[in-house]
C-alpha cells in the first residue's frame, strides 16, 4: 500500500474560494509499484449556492447536493492517509490546491498537467480529456469507456487523470520529477500571446521576449518561459 497515489478531482460552484465551494469529490487510486489504475469513487458535498453557470458545466443539480455535508478537507485527507495514499495527484492541481488549503498533516499534491506539458509538448491539446484521447490514439492508454461517460464530473475526471499518470510513469517519469515540475511554472511548448502566438519559443523574436519580461502584469508562467528561452540563447 505504500505506493498508492490518490488522484482527485473537485467539481465546484466557481473558481475562487471561499465564495466557491466543492460540491463533488472524486478519486481514483494508482498503484505505481504494480502500474495499475485501481478503483475509486465520488460523493456530493453540500453548498450554499450552485449557480446556473456552474451547473451548465458539471450538470450537478441543487437536489443532488441538498442535505449533504459541506466539503471537509481534513476529513478527506484523514481518509486518504488511512487508506494508504502517499500523495494526491490532480490534473490542474492549482484548482484543487485552492480548496484543500493548508492541512497540518496534509498529503503533498502533484500536478499531472505540468508533467504532460513536458513529456508530450506536441499533443494538440493539454486539457485532461484532450490529452487522454490523444494518448489513446497513440496506443498509450487503454480506458474503460464506461468510466468516462460523463465529462466534468469528479470520478470520470479523476479516472482520466489516473490513466494519464500511468502513461507518464510508463514514459519514464519519476516521482521526484513530478514533485519538481509541480513546484515550477508550466513549461509552455509555444508562446500563447501576441503576434507570436502558437510559435515555438525558439522562434520568437528576442525583442518580444524582452517585452514580455518588461510587463509587470504579465502572467508569471509566460514570463518564466520567456526568461527561460532568453537564458537558453545567452548560454549558447
PDB file of C-alpha atoms in Angstrom:
ATOM      1  CA  UNK A   1       0.000   0.000   0.000  1.00  0.00           C
ATOM      2  CA  UNK A   2       2.995   2.333   0.303  1.00  0.00           C
ATOM      3  CA  UNK A   3       2.885   3.176  -3.400  1.00  0.00           C
ATOM      4  CA  UNK A   4      -0.711   4.326  -3.727  1.00  0.00           C
ATOM      5  CA  UNK A   5      -1.152   7.741  -5.348  1.00  0.00           C
ATOM      6  CA  UNK A   6      -4.672   9.133  -4.902  1.00  0.00           C
ATOM      7  CA  UNK A   7      -5.856  11.027  -7.960  1.00  0.00           C
ATOM      8  CA  UNK A   8      -8.516  13.570  -7.020  1.00  0.00           C
ATOM      9  CA  UNK A   9     -10.889  15.918  -8.786  1.00  0.00           C
ATOM     10  CA  UNK A  10     -13.221  18.559  -7.382  1.00  0.00           C
ATOM     11  CA  UNK A  11     -16.375  19.883  -9.010  1.00  0.00           C
ATOM     12  CA  UNK A  12     -17.063  23.327  -7.592  1.00  0.00           C
ATOM     13  CA  UNK A  13     -19.601  26.143  -7.705  1.00  0.00           C
ATOM     14  CA  UNK A  14     -16.974  28.561  -9.045  1.00  0.00           C
ATOM     15  CA  UNK A  15     -13.254  29.127  -9.271  1.00  0.00           C
ATOM     16  CA  UNK A  16     -12.265  31.020  -6.127  1.00  0.00           C
ATOM     17  CA  UNK A  17     -12.997  30.020  -2.520  1.00  0.00           C
ATOM     18  CA  UNK A  18     -14.484  30.925  -0.135  1.00  0.00           C
ATOM     19  CA  UNK A  19     -17.283  32.149  -2.425  1.00  0.00           C
ATOM     20  CA  UNK A  20     -16.926  28.975  -4.488  1.00  0.00           C
ATOM     21  CA  UNK A  21     -17.414  25.635  -2.758  1.00  0.00           C
ATOM     22  CA  UNK A  22     -16.708  21.984  -3.532  1.00  0.00           C
ATOM     23  CA  UNK A  23     -19.888  20.109  -4.380  1.00  0.00           C
ATOM     24  CA  UNK A  24     -18.420  16.816  -5.620  1.00  0.00           C
ATOM     25  CA  UNK A  25     -15.232  14.943  -4.735  1.00  0.00           C
ATOM     26  CA  UNK A  26     -13.920  12.180  -6.954  1.00  0.00           C
ATOM     27  CA  UNK A  27     -10.894   9.949  -6.570  1.00  0.00           C
ATOM     28  CA  UNK A  28      -9.155   7.095  -8.363  1.00  0.00           C
ATOM     29  CA  UNK A  29      -6.077   5.375  -6.957  1.00  0.00           C
ATOM     30  CA  UNK A  30      -2.934   4.465  -8.901  1.00  0.00           C
ATOM     31  CA  UNK A  31      -0.581   1.761  -7.654  1.00  0.00           C
ATOM     32  CA  UNK A  32       2.786   2.866  -9.036  1.00  0.00           C
ATOM     33  CA  UNK A  33       4.578  -0.312  -7.936  1.00  0.00           C
ATOM     34  CA  UNK A  34       2.277  -2.544  -9.983  1.00  0.00           C
ATOM     35  CA  UNK A  35       1.476   0.164 -12.554  1.00  0.00           C
ATOM     36  CA  UNK A  36      -2.234  -0.371 -12.054  1.00  0.00           C
ATOM     37  CA  UNK A  37      -5.156   2.023 -12.062  1.00  0.00           C
ATOM     38  CA  UNK A  38      -7.361   0.939  -9.183  1.00  0.00           C
ATOM     39  CA  UNK A  39     -10.936   1.677  -8.216  1.00  0.00           C
ATOM     40  CA  UNK A  40     -12.266   4.957  -6.902  1.00  0.00           C
ATOM     41  CA  UNK A  41     -15.494   6.748  -6.279  1.00  0.00           C
ATOM     42  CA  UNK A  42     -17.182  10.061  -5.661  1.00  0.00           C
ATOM     43  CA  UNK A  43     -19.525  11.802  -3.276  1.00  0.00           C
ATOM     44  CA  UNK A  44     -21.556  15.008  -3.188  1.00  0.00           C
ATOM     45  CA  UNK A  45     -20.987  17.862  -0.755  1.00  0.00           C
ATOM     46  CA  UNK A  46     -23.466  20.492   0.356  1.00  0.00           C
ATOM     47  CA  UNK A  47     -23.083  24.116  -0.731  1.00  0.00           C
ATOM     48  CA  UNK A  48     -24.809  27.398  -0.017  1.00  0.00           C
ATOM     49  CA  UNK A  49     -25.287  28.148  -3.708  1.00  0.00           C
ATOM     50  CA  UNK A  50     -24.973  26.280  -7.008  1.00  0.00           C
ATOM     51  CA  UNK A  51     -25.270  28.920  -9.738  1.00  0.00           C
ATOM     52  CA  UNK A  52     -26.546  28.082 -13.227  1.00  0.00           C
ATOM     53  CA  UNK A  53     -23.230  28.906 -14.903  1.00  0.00           C
ATOM     54  CA  UNK A  54     -21.555  26.211 -12.795  1.00  0.00           C
ATOM     55  CA  UNK A  55     -24.395  23.724 -13.295  1.00  0.00           C
ATOM     56  CA  UNK A  56     -24.008  24.221 -17.053  1.00  0.00           C
ATOM     57  CA  UNK A  57     -20.507  22.707 -16.773  1.00  0.00           C
ATOM     58  CA  UNK A  58     -20.930  19.800 -14.366  1.00  0.00           C
ATOM     59  CA  UNK A  59     -24.719  19.267 -14.506  1.00  0.00           C
ATOM     60  CA  UNK A  60     -24.994  18.743 -10.752  1.00  0.00           C
ATOM     61  CA  UNK A  61     -28.486  19.819  -9.709  1.00  0.00           C
ATOM     62  CA  UNK A  62     -29.402  21.507  -6.403  1.00  0.00           C
ATOM     63  CA  UNK A  63     -31.343  18.422  -5.317  1.00  0.00           C
ATOM     64  CA  UNK A  64     -28.187  16.306  -5.787  1.00  0.00           C
ATOM     65  CA  UNK A  65     -26.399  18.167  -3.014  1.00  0.00           C
ATOM     66  CA  UNK A  66     -29.366  19.089  -0.821  1.00  0.00           C
ATOM     67  CA  UNK A  67     -28.805  17.924   2.755  1.00  0.00           C
ATOM     68  CA  UNK A  68     -25.225  16.791   2.122  1.00  0.00           C
ATOM     69  CA  UNK A  69     -22.377  17.690   4.485  1.00  0.00           C
ATOM     70  CA  UNK A  70     -20.145  20.566   3.351  1.00  0.00           C
ATOM     71  CA  UNK A  71     -16.747  19.608   1.995  1.00  0.00           C
ATOM     72  CA  UNK A  72     -14.230  18.903   4.754  1.00  0.00           C
ATOM     73  CA  UNK A  73     -10.626  18.793   3.519  1.00  0.00           C
ATOM     74  CA  UNK A  74      -9.342  17.380   6.809  1.00  0.00           C
ATOM     75  CA  UNK A  75     -11.851  14.548   6.743  1.00  0.00           C
ATOM     76  CA  UNK A  76     -10.948  13.695   3.148  1.00  0.00           C
ATOM     77  CA  UNK A  77      -7.246  13.821   3.950  1.00  0.00           C
ATOM     78  CA  UNK A  78      -7.577  11.598   7.023  1.00  0.00           C
ATOM     79  CA  UNK A  79      -9.438   9.001   4.951  1.00  0.00           C
ATOM     80  CA  UNK A  80      -6.791   9.057   2.214  1.00  0.00           C
ATOM     81  CA  UNK A  81      -3.970   8.526   4.719  1.00  0.00           C
ATOM     82  CA  UNK A  82      -5.880   5.736   6.442  1.00  0.00           C
ATOM     83  CA  UNK A  83      -6.360   4.017   3.088  1.00  0.00           C
ATOM     84  CA  UNK A  84      -2.631   4.129   2.338  1.00  0.00           C
ATOM     85  CA  UNK A  85      -2.259   7.094  -0.009  1.00  0.00           C
ATOM     86  CA  UNK A  86       1.174   8.746  -0.066  1.00  0.00           C
ATOM     87  CA  UNK A  87       0.171  11.792  -2.125  1.00  0.00           C
ATOM     88  CA  UNK A  88      -2.592  13.419  -4.118  1.00  0.00           C
ATOM     89  CA  UNK A  89      -2.495  13.920  -7.873  1.00  0.00           C
ATOM     90  CA  UNK A  90      -4.768  16.315  -9.743  1.00  0.00           C
ATOM     91  CA  UNK A  91      -4.813  17.287 -13.386  1.00  0.00           C
ATOM     92  CA  UNK A  92      -4.583  21.049 -12.945  1.00  0.00           C
ATOM     93  CA  UNK A  93      -3.534  20.962  -9.319  1.00  0.00           C
ATOM     94  CA  UNK A  94      -3.776  24.725  -8.809  1.00  0.00           C
ATOM     95  CA  UNK A  95      -7.570  24.354  -8.785  1.00  0.00           C
ATOM     96  CA  UNK A  96      -7.731  21.590  -6.178  1.00  0.00           C
ATOM     97  CA  UNK A  97      -4.994  23.261  -4.126  1.00  0.00           C
ATOM     98  CA  UNK A  98      -7.181  26.328  -3.547  1.00  0.00           C
ATOM     99  CA  UNK A  99      -9.865  24.219  -1.919  1.00  0.00           C
ATOM    100  CA  UNK A 100      -7.589  21.855   0.004  1.00  0.00           C
ATOM    101  CA  UNK A 101      -5.928  24.691   1.871  1.00  0.00           C
ATOM    102  CA  UNK A 102      -3.043  24.039   4.229  1.00  0.00           C
ATOM    103  CA  UNK A 103      -3.544  20.979   6.419  1.00  0.00           C
ATOM    104  CA  UNK A 104      -1.197  20.178   9.352  1.00  0.00           C
ATOM    105  CA  UNK A 105      -0.610  16.649   8.082  1.00  0.00           C
ATOM    106  CA  UNK A 106      -1.842  17.102   4.537  1.00  0.00           C
ATOM    107  CA  UNK A 107      -0.618  14.866   1.736  1.00  0.00           C
ATOM    108  CA  UNK A 108       1.558  16.500  -0.936  1.00  0.00           C
ATOM    109  CA  UNK A 109      -0.198  17.406  -4.196  1.00  0.00           C
ATOM    110  CA  UNK A 110       1.251  16.634  -7.650  1.00  0.00           C
ATOM    111  CA  UNK A 111       0.177  18.260 -10.931  1.00  0.00           C
ATOM    112  CA  UNK A 112      -0.281  15.882 -13.872  1.00  0.00           C
ATOM    113  CA  UNK A 113      -0.953  18.783 -16.267  1.00  0.00           C
ATOM    114  CA  UNK A 114       2.521  20.291 -15.777  1.00  0.00           C
ATOM    115  CA  UNK A 115       4.078  16.872 -16.362  1.00  0.00           C
ATOM    116  CA  UNK A 116       2.016  16.329 -19.509  1.00  0.00           C
ATOM    117  CA  UNK A 117       3.250  19.628 -20.941  1.00  0.00           C
ATOM    118  CA  UNK A 118       6.846  18.468 -20.515  1.00  0.00           C
ATOM    119  CA  UNK A 119       6.524  14.886 -21.745  1.00  0.00           C
ATOM    120  CA  UNK A 120       4.102  15.436 -24.642  1.00  0.00           C
ATOM    121  CA  UNK A 121       4.640  19.063 -25.715  1.00  0.00           C
ATOM    122  CA  UNK A 122       3.369  18.343 -29.248  1.00  0.00           C
ATOM    123  CA  UNK A 123      -0.005  16.980 -28.169  1.00  0.00           C
ATOM    124  CA  UNK A 124      -2.758  19.033 -29.865  1.00  0.00           C
ATOM    125  CA  UNK A 125      -4.495  19.631 -26.532  1.00  0.00           C
ATOM    126  CA  UNK A 126      -3.339  19.540 -22.928  1.00  0.00           C
ATOM    127  CA  UNK A 127      -6.779  19.532 -21.364  1.00  0.00           C
ATOM    128  CA  UNK A 128      -7.486  16.449 -19.273  1.00  0.00           C
ATOM    129  CA  UNK A 129      -9.666  14.667 -21.825  1.00  0.00           C
ATOM    130  CA  UNK A 130      -7.909  16.199 -24.823  1.00  0.00           C
ATOM    131  CA  UNK A 131      -4.621  14.664 -23.723  1.00  0.00           C
ATOM    132  CA  UNK A 132      -6.293  11.387 -22.734  1.00  0.00           C
ATOM    133  CA  UNK A 133      -7.834  10.850 -26.171  1.00  0.00           C
ATOM    134  CA  UNK A 134      -4.579  11.775 -27.904  1.00  0.00           C
ATOM    135  CA  UNK A 135      -2.768   9.214 -25.753  1.00  0.00           C
ATOM    136  CA  UNK A 136      -5.477   6.705 -26.670  1.00  0.00           C
ATOM    137  CA  UNK A 137      -4.778   7.306 -30.370  1.00  0.00           C
ATOM    138  CA  UNK A 138      -1.059   6.802 -29.662  1.00  0.00           C
ATOM    139  CA  UNK A 139      -1.795   3.442 -28.008  1.00  0.00           C
ATOM    140  CA  UNK A 140      -0.517   4.676 -24.643  1.00  0.00           C
ATOM    141  CA  UNK A 141      -3.724   4.279 -22.587  1.00  0.00           C
ATOM    142  CA  UNK A 142      -6.480   1.670 -22.517  1.00  0.00           C
ATOM    143  CA  UNK A 143      -9.546   3.256 -20.881  1.00  0.00           C
ATOM    144  CA  UNK A 144     -12.679   1.591 -19.644  1.00  0.00           C
ATOM    145  CA  UNK A 145     -15.130   3.641 -21.713  1.00  0.00           C
ATOM    146  CA  UNK A 146     -17.961   3.164 -19.218  1.00  0.00           C
ATOM    147  CA  UNK A 147     -15.951   5.093 -16.599  1.00  0.00           C
ATOM    148  CA  UNK A 148     -15.585   8.102 -18.919  1.00  0.00           C
ATOM    149  CA  UNK A 149     -19.265   8.516 -19.757  1.00  0.00           C
ATOM    150  CA  UNK A 150     -19.585  11.915 -18.047  1.00  0.00           C
ATOM    151  CA  UNK A 151     -17.065  14.694 -18.553  1.00  0.00           C
ATOM    152  CA  UNK A 152     -16.712  17.462 -15.959  1.00  0.00           C
ATOM    153  CA  UNK A 153     -17.752  15.087 -13.212  1.00  0.00           C
ATOM    154  CA  UNK A 154     -15.446  14.197 -10.385  1.00  0.00           C
ATOM    155  CA  UNK A 155     -14.866  10.452 -10.775  1.00  0.00           C
ATOM    156  CA  UNK A 156     -14.576  10.330 -14.599  1.00  0.00           C
ATOM    157  CA  UNK A 157     -12.157  13.270 -14.490  1.00  0.00           C
ATOM    158  CA  UNK A 158     -10.090  11.579 -11.757  1.00  0.00           C
ATOM    159  CA  UNK A 159     -10.093   8.298 -13.707  1.00  0.00           C
ATOM    160  CA  UNK A 160      -8.899  10.089 -16.858  1.00  0.00           C
ATOM    161  CA  UNK A 161      -6.061  11.687 -14.879  1.00  0.00           C
ATOM    162  CA  UNK A 162      -5.107   8.330 -13.350  1.00  0.00           C
ATOM    163  CA  UNK A 163      -4.711   6.886 -16.852  1.00  0.00           C
ATOM    164  CA  UNK A 164      -2.531   9.853 -17.828  1.00  0.00           C
ATOM    165  CA  UNK A 165      -0.483   9.347 -14.654  1.00  0.00           C
ATOM    166  CA  UNK A 166       0.083   5.708 -15.589  1.00  0.00           C
ATOM    167  CA  UNK A 167       1.221   6.774 -19.071  1.00  0.00           C
ATOM    168  CA  UNK A 168       3.601   9.311 -17.515  1.00  0.00           C
ATOM    169  CA  UNK A 169       5.260   6.625 -15.408  1.00  0.00           C
ATOM    170  CA  UNK A 170       5.424   4.277 -18.394  1.00  0.00           C
ATOM    171  CA  UNK A 171       7.223   7.038 -20.321  1.00  0.00           C
ATOM    172  CA  UNK A 172       9.967   7.014 -17.676  1.00  0.00           C
ATOM    173  CA  UNK A 173       8.864   9.902 -15.463  1.00  0.00           C
ATOM    174  CA  UNK A 174       9.846   9.543 -11.804  1.00  0.00           C
ATOM    175  CA  UNK A 175       8.076  10.646  -8.662  1.00  0.00           C
ATOM    176  CA  UNK A 176      10.929  13.058  -7.965  1.00  0.00           C
ATOM    177  CA  UNK A 177      10.385  14.724 -11.339  1.00  0.00           C
ATOM    178  CA  UNK A 178       6.649  15.029 -10.729  1.00  0.00           C
ATOM    179  CA  UNK A 179       7.298  16.822  -7.455  1.00  0.00           C
ATOM    180  CA  UNK A 180       9.910  19.110  -9.018  1.00  0.00           C
ATOM    181  CA  UNK A 181       7.754  20.041 -12.020  1.00  0.00           C
ATOM    182  CA  UNK A 182       4.761  20.710  -9.796  1.00  0.00           C
ATOM    183  CA  UNK A 183       6.804  23.279  -7.882  1.00  0.00           C
ATOM    184  CA  UNK A 184       7.902  25.020 -11.091  1.00  0.00           C
ATOM    185  CA  UNK A 185       5.865  27.145 -13.523  1.00  0.00           C
ATOM    186  CA  UNK A 186       4.207  25.487 -16.521  1.00  0.00           C
ATOM    187  CA  UNK A 187       6.691  24.705 -19.296  1.00  0.00           C
ATOM    188  CA  UNK A 188       4.614  26.027 -22.196  1.00  0.00           C
ATOM    189  CA  UNK A 189       5.511  24.403 -25.549  1.00  0.00           C
ATOM    190  CA  UNK A 190       4.597  27.533 -27.556  1.00  0.00           C
ATOM    191  CA  UNK A 191       4.147  31.247 -26.954  1.00  0.00           C
ATOM    192  CA  UNK A 192       0.470  31.809 -26.057  1.00  0.00           C
ATOM    193  CA  UNK A 193       0.147  35.560 -26.730  1.00  0.00           C
ATOM    194  CA  UNK A 194       0.537  38.297 -29.323  1.00  0.00           C
ATOM    195  CA  UNK A 195       1.822  38.052 -32.873  1.00  0.00           C
ATOM    196  CA  UNK A 196       3.951  35.064 -31.882  1.00  0.00           C
ATOM    197  CA  UNK A 197       1.022  33.039 -30.525  1.00  0.00           C
ATOM    198  CA  UNK A 198       1.494  29.371 -31.400  1.00  0.00           C
ATOM    199  CA  UNK A 199       5.184  29.754 -32.248  1.00  0.00           C
ATOM    200  CA  UNK A 200       7.820  27.664 -30.518  1.00  0.00           C
ATOM    201  CA  UNK A 201       9.796  29.755 -28.043  1.00  0.00           C
ATOM    202  CA  UNK A 202      12.979  29.225 -30.052  1.00  0.00           C
ATOM    203  CA  UNK A 203      11.345  31.059 -32.990  1.00  0.00           C
ATOM    204  CA  UNK A 204      10.036  34.054 -31.022  1.00  0.00           C
ATOM    205  CA  UNK A 205      11.729  37.402 -31.680  1.00  0.00           C
ATOM    206  CA  UNK A 206      14.131  38.432 -28.916  1.00  0.00           C
ATOM    207  CA  UNK A 207      12.545  41.868 -28.684  1.00  0.00           C
ATOM    208  CA  UNK A 208       9.163  40.299 -27.986  1.00  0.00           C
ATOM    209  CA  UNK A 209      10.673  38.097 -25.280  1.00  0.00           C
ATOM    210  CA  UNK A 210      12.153  41.162 -23.617  1.00  0.00           C
ATOM    211  CA  UNK A 211       8.824  42.956 -23.925  1.00  0.00           C
ATOM    212  CA  UNK A 212       7.149  40.086 -22.057  1.00  0.00           C
ATOM    213  CA  UNK A 213       9.671  40.412 -19.246  1.00  0.00           C
ATOM    214  CA  UNK A 214       9.147  44.174 -19.076  1.00  0.00           C
ATOM    215  CA  UNK A 215       5.424  43.870 -18.339  1.00  0.00           C
ATOM    216  CA  UNK A 216       4.808  43.927 -14.591  1.00  0.00           C
ATOM    217  CA  UNK A 217       1.303  42.487 -15.010  1.00  0.00           C
ATOM    218  CA  UNK A 218       2.367  39.619 -17.283  1.00  0.00           C
ATOM    219  CA  UNK A 219       1.257  36.110 -16.319  1.00  0.00           C
ATOM    220  CA  UNK A 220       4.112  34.662 -14.265  1.00  0.00           C
ATOM    221  CA  UNK A 221       4.286  31.386 -16.178  1.00  0.00           C
ATOM    222  CA  UNK A 222       4.524  33.186 -19.538  1.00  0.00           C
ATOM    223  CA  UNK A 223       7.257  35.485 -18.224  1.00  0.00           C
ATOM    224  CA  UNK A 224       9.148  32.483 -16.817  1.00  0.00           C
ATOM    225  CA  UNK A 225       9.068  30.744 -20.195  1.00  0.00           C
ATOM    226  CA  UNK A 226      10.273  33.908 -21.969  1.00  0.00           C
ATOM    227  CA  UNK A 227      13.142  34.258 -19.480  1.00  0.00           C
ATOM    228  CA  UNK A 228      14.000  30.592 -19.846  1.00  0.00           C
ATOM    229  CA  UNK A 229      14.266  30.987 -23.622  1.00  0.00           C
ATOM    230  CA  UNK A 230      16.485  34.056 -23.315  1.00  0.00           C
ATOM    231  CA  UNK A 231      18.736  32.202 -20.871  1.00  0.00           C
ATOM    232  CA  UNK A 232      18.996  29.336 -23.355  1.00  0.00           C
ATOM    233  CA  UNK A 233      20.120  31.717 -26.101  1.00  0.00           C
ATOM    234  CA  UNK A 234      22.672  33.505 -23.945  1.00  0.00           C
ATOM    235  CA  UNK A 235      24.180  30.191 -22.859  1.00  0.00           C
ATOM    236  CA  UNK A 236      24.832  29.072 -26.434  1.00  0.00           C
TER     237      UNK A 236
END
